[in-house]
Amino acid sequence: MSKDFEATLKEYSPVLSRVASSYEADLHLRQELLQEISLAVWQALVKFKGDSSLKTYILRIAHNRAVNHVAYRVKQLNSESYCEVTSPLPSNKISSEQNTIQDRQIETLLHGVRQLSIQNRQVVTMSMEGLSYQEIATVCGLTTTNVGAILNRAKKELAEKVQNVG
Amino acid sequence: MSDNSNQLESLWQKQQTSAPDLTLLKKTWRSVKIKQKLYLLSDVFAFSVGPLILFWFYSSLSPYQIFFVIITLFISAGFTIYLIWLRRFSFLGDHSATGDYLELLKSQYRQNIKIAQASKYSAYIIPLIFVSFLFGGYWFEIFELEKLAQKALWLALASIVSLPMLWIWADKRAKRFEQELARLEELV
């Protein structure tokens, strides 16, 4: 693995981790998904032609790979040995009521995102990663009008859920 | 809406994240490359068995056996082309627009179901080929009766062991792809 690829993966690992969390609630499977996504991104980086921003390109690869995982997961759901661990990773932060409310809001937001249809999930999470309407439209194969409509509806629902926490 | 948007973005960015294991990633990548090379080698080998048999054993094969090897080659070539046609969607990359990719993935699953069903049906076709070979050998008096009986026994044993396994494996794959397609359609 060249140093460039390693540096790129390190730079974008938080983004990839957030993509994984939007598709997978179980912590162990989420880490597996993150590995799969990282491998897909690494394989795809050699083909990057610069016709979009690197972030947009990486998000497209990451979401496409995550969709494979979601379909494949039906195997785990049917398995008796499967057990879901959804508690967040242990935090080193000093616990305070604010942090607890914030943690619950984050969990509620993640849960709400995972309830969305795949397309809406992709649009909303890309928006929260800072992509413009045009960039989201290009990545998802939609018009900017569609993107706006999806975001208005979905963000309103998510905001209501989050505000009901704490 | 803008306040909501900012709040959601702020929460989104604050979630705890983890990093990929780069050492494991390098190991997986090496293993993927080795597997790809092995699949390619096995495809080349599978395709070259027939021509190699003809090349090495041509002088010791009867015209009937040569004819049968050639027919089998044509059937397997046809089957391979059919499988490559069914697999066409898997050659397209992960870098498609996400909306297109979803449709591509669903098409891939539908084709995988057909591939698995074709593998299942081959469990019926293979014994027919064996029986035709033996019957032709008997009818055209190519083999002595004793040798024919021996060949029949070996082919029957090989079929009894391998064909049910092939059928069960292909049936499980078809069912798995049907479930994965259903799950994907549910989520879209």
XYZ file of C-alpha atoms in Angstrom:
354
model
C 0.000 0.000 0.000
C 1.609 3.285 -1.048
C 2.079 6.081 1.458
C -0.405 8.246 -0.521
C -3.156 5.659 -0.194
C -2.395 5.176 3.468
C -2.490 8.921 4.083
C -5.775 9.241 2.159
C -7.374 6.411 4.103
C -6.245 7.916 7.405
C -7.571 11.340 6.396
C -10.980 10.005 5.399
C -11.345 7.263 8.009
C -13.789 9.324 10.142
C -15.968 9.848 7.045
C -15.863 6.137 6.221
C -16.629 5.242 9.832
C -19.712 7.482 9.779
C -20.874 5.852 6.531
C -20.487 2.435 8.189
C -22.474 3.580 11.226
C -25.343 4.712 8.963
C -25.736 1.141 7.662
C -24.773 -1.048 10.594
C -25.941 -0.882 14.216
C -23.919 -3.821 15.493
C -20.441 -2.689 16.592
C -18.551 -5.790 15.456
C -20.265 -5.879 12.071
C -19.766 -2.134 11.754
C -16.009 -2.581 12.114
C -16.135 -5.379 9.490
C -18.097 -3.092 7.199
C -15.543 -0.339 7.746
C -12.807 -2.765 6.654
C -14.787 -3.729 3.532
C -15.438 -0.084 2.696
C -11.769 0.814 3.227
C -10.708 -2.044 0.937
C -13.163 -0.914 -1.749
C -11.933 2.685 -1.465
C -8.303 1.578 -1.658
C -9.024 -0.485 -4.798
C -10.959 2.403 -6.329
C -8.375 5.105 -5.611
C -6.166 3.919 -8.506
C -9.083 4.588 -10.886
C -9.779 8.117 -9.610
C -9.610 10.469 -12.580
C -10.230 13.751 -10.753
C -13.578 14.451 -12.416
C -15.124 15.030 -8.993
C -13.720 15.939 -5.602
C -11.893 13.101 -3.854
C -14.392 13.227 -0.968
C -17.339 12.851 -3.345
C -15.638 9.923 -5.100
C -14.813 8.192 -1.831
C -18.352 8.645 -0.508
C -19.779 7.128 -3.677
C -17.563 4.043 -3.337
C -18.268 3.779 0.389
C -22.039 3.902 -0.008
C -22.032 1.415 -2.872
C -20.001 -1.034 -0.826
C -22.206 -0.527 2.231
C -25.278 -1.429 0.167
C -23.660 -4.794 -0.686
C -23.198 -5.363 3.030
C -26.805 -4.548 3.856
C -28.152 -7.103 1.371
C -25.629 -9.724 2.471
C -26.587 -9.196 6.121
C -29.737 -11.241 5.662
C -27.438 -14.262 6.215
C -26.439 -13.007 9.680
C -30.027 -12.129 10.594
C -31.061 -15.728 9.904
C -28.202 -17.169 11.925
C -28.931 -18.298 15.501
C -25.481 -17.328 16.714
C -25.922 -13.692 15.686
C -26.164 -11.262 18.549
C -26.432 -7.521 18.223
C -24.178 -5.296 20.292
C -25.210 -1.711 19.835
C -23.780 0.071 22.838
C -21.342 2.775 21.791
C -17.605 2.415 22.131
C -16.390 3.300 25.623
C -15.705 6.973 25.948
C -12.748 8.530 27.718
C -14.706 11.700 28.268
C -15.773 12.640 31.734
C -19.455 11.763 31.928
C -21.826 14.666 32.390
C -25.538 15.088 31.881
C -24.873 17.127 28.730
C -22.703 14.394 27.255
C -25.295 11.737 28.110
C -28.071 13.712 26.403
C -25.796 14.321 23.428
C -24.905 10.615 23.231
C -28.589 9.718 23.265
C -29.298 12.284 20.581
C -26.522 10.827 18.431
C -27.909 7.308 18.916
C -31.399 8.551 18.047
C -30.061 10.292 14.954
C -28.203 7.124 13.872
C -31.262 4.967 14.520
C -33.406 7.401 12.510
C -30.902 7.404 9.640
C -30.875 3.595 9.513
C -34.679 3.577 9.254
C -34.544 5.662 6.062
C -34.688 4.023 2.647
C -31.238 3.530 1.150
C -31.501 6.427 -1.265
C -32.784 8.882 1.366
C -30.127 7.668 3.785
C -27.409 8.355 1.244
C -28.716 11.831 0.449
C -29.088 12.845 4.108
C -25.713 11.495 5.273
C -23.882 13.096 2.353
C -25.531 16.392 3.224
C -24.362 16.013 6.837
C -20.857 15.358 5.491
C -20.952 18.788 3.859
C -21.621 17.905 0.210
C -23.534 20.459 -1.865
C -26.900 19.681 -3.493
C -25.168 19.435 -6.863
C -22.527 17.026 -5.576
C -25.158 14.857 -3.898
C -27.264 14.878 -7.063
C -24.269 13.732 -9.140
C -23.284 10.983 -6.716
C -26.844 9.667 -6.361
C -27.953 10.115 -9.949
C -30.756 12.532 -8.948
C -31.726 16.098 -9.773
C -30.960 18.891 -7.295
C -34.738 19.374 -6.898
C -35.112 15.730 -5.794
C -32.203 16.166 -3.395
C -33.806 19.277 -1.883
C -37.163 17.564 -1.459
C -35.604 14.480 0.166
C -33.509 16.609 2.520
C -36.392 18.835 3.593
C -38.588 15.892 4.500
C -35.963 13.625 6.027
C -34.142 16.273 8.067
C -37.444 17.518 9.501
C -38.319 13.983 10.682
C -34.854 13.378 12.091
C -34.786 16.744 13.855
C -38.136 15.988 15.542
C -36.844 12.629 16.780
C -33.638 14.172 18.105
C -35.449 17.049 19.840
C -37.667 14.583 21.714
C -34.593 13.173 23.439
C -33.690 14.595 26.868
C -34.958 24.192 8.836
C -31.517 25.727 8.802
C -31.222 25.449 12.627
C -32.366 21.846 12.466
C -29.875 21.208 9.705
C -27.012 22.699 11.699
C -27.964 20.734 14.796
C -28.134 17.466 12.862
C -24.820 18.131 11.162
C -23.202 18.999 14.457
C -24.461 15.792 16.093
C -23.467 13.761 13.037
C -19.898 15.059 13.160
C -19.621 14.467 16.923
C -20.292 10.719 16.794
C -17.414 8.482 17.822
C -15.582 7.000 14.908
C -13.090 4.191 14.520
C -10.254 3.680 12.076
C -9.720 0.749 9.714
C -7.014 -1.736 10.622
C -4.403 -1.010 7.940
C -2.333 -4.141 8.636
C -5.412 -6.340 8.179
C -6.354 -4.344 5.087
C -2.981 -5.040 3.440
C -3.327 -8.742 4.293
C -6.864 -8.868 2.856
C -5.762 -7.092 -0.318
C -2.943 -9.619 -0.865
C -5.398 -12.475 -0.316
C -7.900 -10.923 -2.773
C -5.217 -10.657 -5.463
C -4.127 -14.277 -4.936
C -7.753 -15.501 -5.132
C -8.341 -13.556 -8.358
C -5.260 -15.162 -9.920
C -6.351 -18.631 -8.753
C -9.875 -18.190 -10.183
C -8.378 -17.127 -13.492
C -5.994 -20.117 -13.499
C -8.818 -22.553 -12.675
C -10.978 -21.100 -15.484
C -8.101 -21.477 -17.960
C -7.380 -25.014 -16.715
C -11.050 -26.079 -16.876
C -11.293 -24.878 -20.436
C -8.052 -26.458 -21.565
C -8.747 -30.002 -20.253
C -10.753 -30.994 -23.349
C -8.233 -29.714 -25.916
C -5.372 -31.259 -23.910
C -7.110 -34.670 -23.874
C -7.481 -34.432 -27.641
C -3.868 -33.337 -28.090
C -2.245 -35.981 -25.873
C -4.498 -38.959 -26.492
C -5.671 -38.324 -30.059
C -4.003 -41.414 -31.538
C -5.401 -43.734 -28.840
C -8.981 -42.400 -28.947
C -11.634 -43.899 -31.186
C -13.470 -41.545 -33.609
C -16.511 -41.911 -31.350
C -14.566 -40.739 -28.272
C -13.045 -37.828 -30.204
C -16.515 -36.857 -31.389
C -17.823 -36.990 -27.821
C -14.971 -34.862 -26.440
C -15.619 -32.257 -29.151
C -19.366 -32.215 -28.449
C -18.677 -31.830 -24.722
C -16.281 -28.978 -25.489
C -18.955 -27.181 -27.485
C -21.559 -27.667 -24.752
C -19.195 -26.400 -22.032
C -18.119 -23.455 -24.205
C -21.762 -22.562 -24.731
C -22.473 -22.889 -21.003
C -19.423 -20.742 -20.134
C -20.490 -18.007 -22.581
C -23.990 -18.104 -21.062
C -22.506 -17.731 -17.539
C -20.264 -14.845 -18.616
C -23.335 -13.166 -20.144
C -25.246 -13.629 -16.880
C -22.269 -12.247 -14.916
C -21.993 -9.092 -17.081
C -23.285 -6.771 -14.324
C -20.534 -7.815 -11.917
C -17.879 -6.435 -14.294
C -19.181 -2.909 -13.809
C -17.506 -1.021 -10.970
C -18.311 0.311 -7.527
C -17.835 3.858 -8.800
C -21.239 4.182 -10.523
C -23.717 6.761 -9.225
C -25.340 5.238 -6.135
C -28.826 5.138 -7.699
C -27.447 3.249 -10.726
C -25.405 0.996 -8.472
C -28.518 -0.110 -6.578
C -30.206 -1.139 -9.820
C -26.987 -2.833 -10.951
C -26.781 -4.787 -7.703
C -30.386 -5.954 -8.018
C -29.707 -7.053 -11.603
C -26.598 -8.879 -10.396
C -28.619 -10.757 -7.784
C -31.245 -11.741 -10.371
C -28.499 -13.066 -12.609
C -26.842 -14.898 -9.717
C -30.169 -16.646 -9.086
C -30.234 -17.751 -12.742
C -26.605 -18.930 -12.529
C -27.379 -20.985 -9.421
C -30.464 -22.483 -11.134
C -28.378 -23.318 -14.232
C -25.896 -25.116 -11.939
C -28.825 -27.047 -10.419
C -30.093 -28.156 -13.827
C -26.595 -29.249 -14.828
C -26.933 -31.919 -12.109
C -29.626 -33.489 -14.338
C -27.859 -32.861 -17.633
C -24.507 -34.381 -16.634
C -25.937 -37.903 -16.057
C -27.731 -37.620 -19.434
C -24.387 -36.906 -21.090
C -22.812 -39.906 -19.320
C -25.698 -42.192 -20.328
C -25.521 -40.945 -23.948
C -21.788 -41.631 -23.984
C -22.232 -45.157 -22.669
C -25.239 -45.899 -24.880
C -23.350 -44.636 -27.943
C -20.376 -46.784 -26.956
C -22.670 -49.828 -26.741
C -24.689 -49.057 -29.894
C -21.677 -48.469 -32.117
C -19.850 -51.394 -30.457
C -16.941 -49.107 -29.488
C -16.361 -50.702 -26.094
C -16.393 -54.324 -25.042
C -19.262 -55.175 -22.737
C -16.981 -55.738 -19.770
C -15.229 -52.385 -20.213
C -18.596 -50.700 -20.736
C -19.857 -52.149 -17.461
C -16.719 -50.903 -15.698
C -17.085 -47.384 -17.134
C -20.783 -47.383 -16.212
C -19.959 -48.329 -12.638
C -17.321 -45.619 -12.209
C -19.520 -42.948 -13.778
C -22.461 -44.027 -11.627
C -20.359 -43.867 -8.453
C -18.944 -40.461 -9.363
C -22.453 -39.169 -10.131
C -24.016 -40.524 -6.937
C -21.308 -38.835 -4.845
C -20.938 -35.502 -6.612
C -24.242 -34.622 -8.268
C -26.454 -34.476 -5.162
C -23.790 -32.246 -3.559
C -23.816 -29.998 -6.616
C -27.617 -29.797 -6.547
C -27.750 -28.981 -2.810
C -24.983 -26.367 -3.076
C -26.626 -24.682 -6.088
C -30.057 -24.785 -4.426
C -28.670 -23.096 -1.270
C -27.002 -20.408 -3.380
C -30.217 -19.703 -5.314
C -32.151 -19.348 -2.042
C -29.476 -17.104 -0.517
C -29.472 -14.753 -3.505
C -33.299 -14.655 -3.459
C -33.207 -13.595 0.205
C -30.545 -10.955 -0.417
C -32.490 -9.543 -3.376
C -35.673 -9.440 -1.286
C -33.828 -7.623 1.515
C -32.404 -5.075 -0.897
C -35.829 -4.452 -2.448
C -37.284 -3.977 1.021
C -34.720 -1.312 1.854
C -34.949 0.573 -1.402
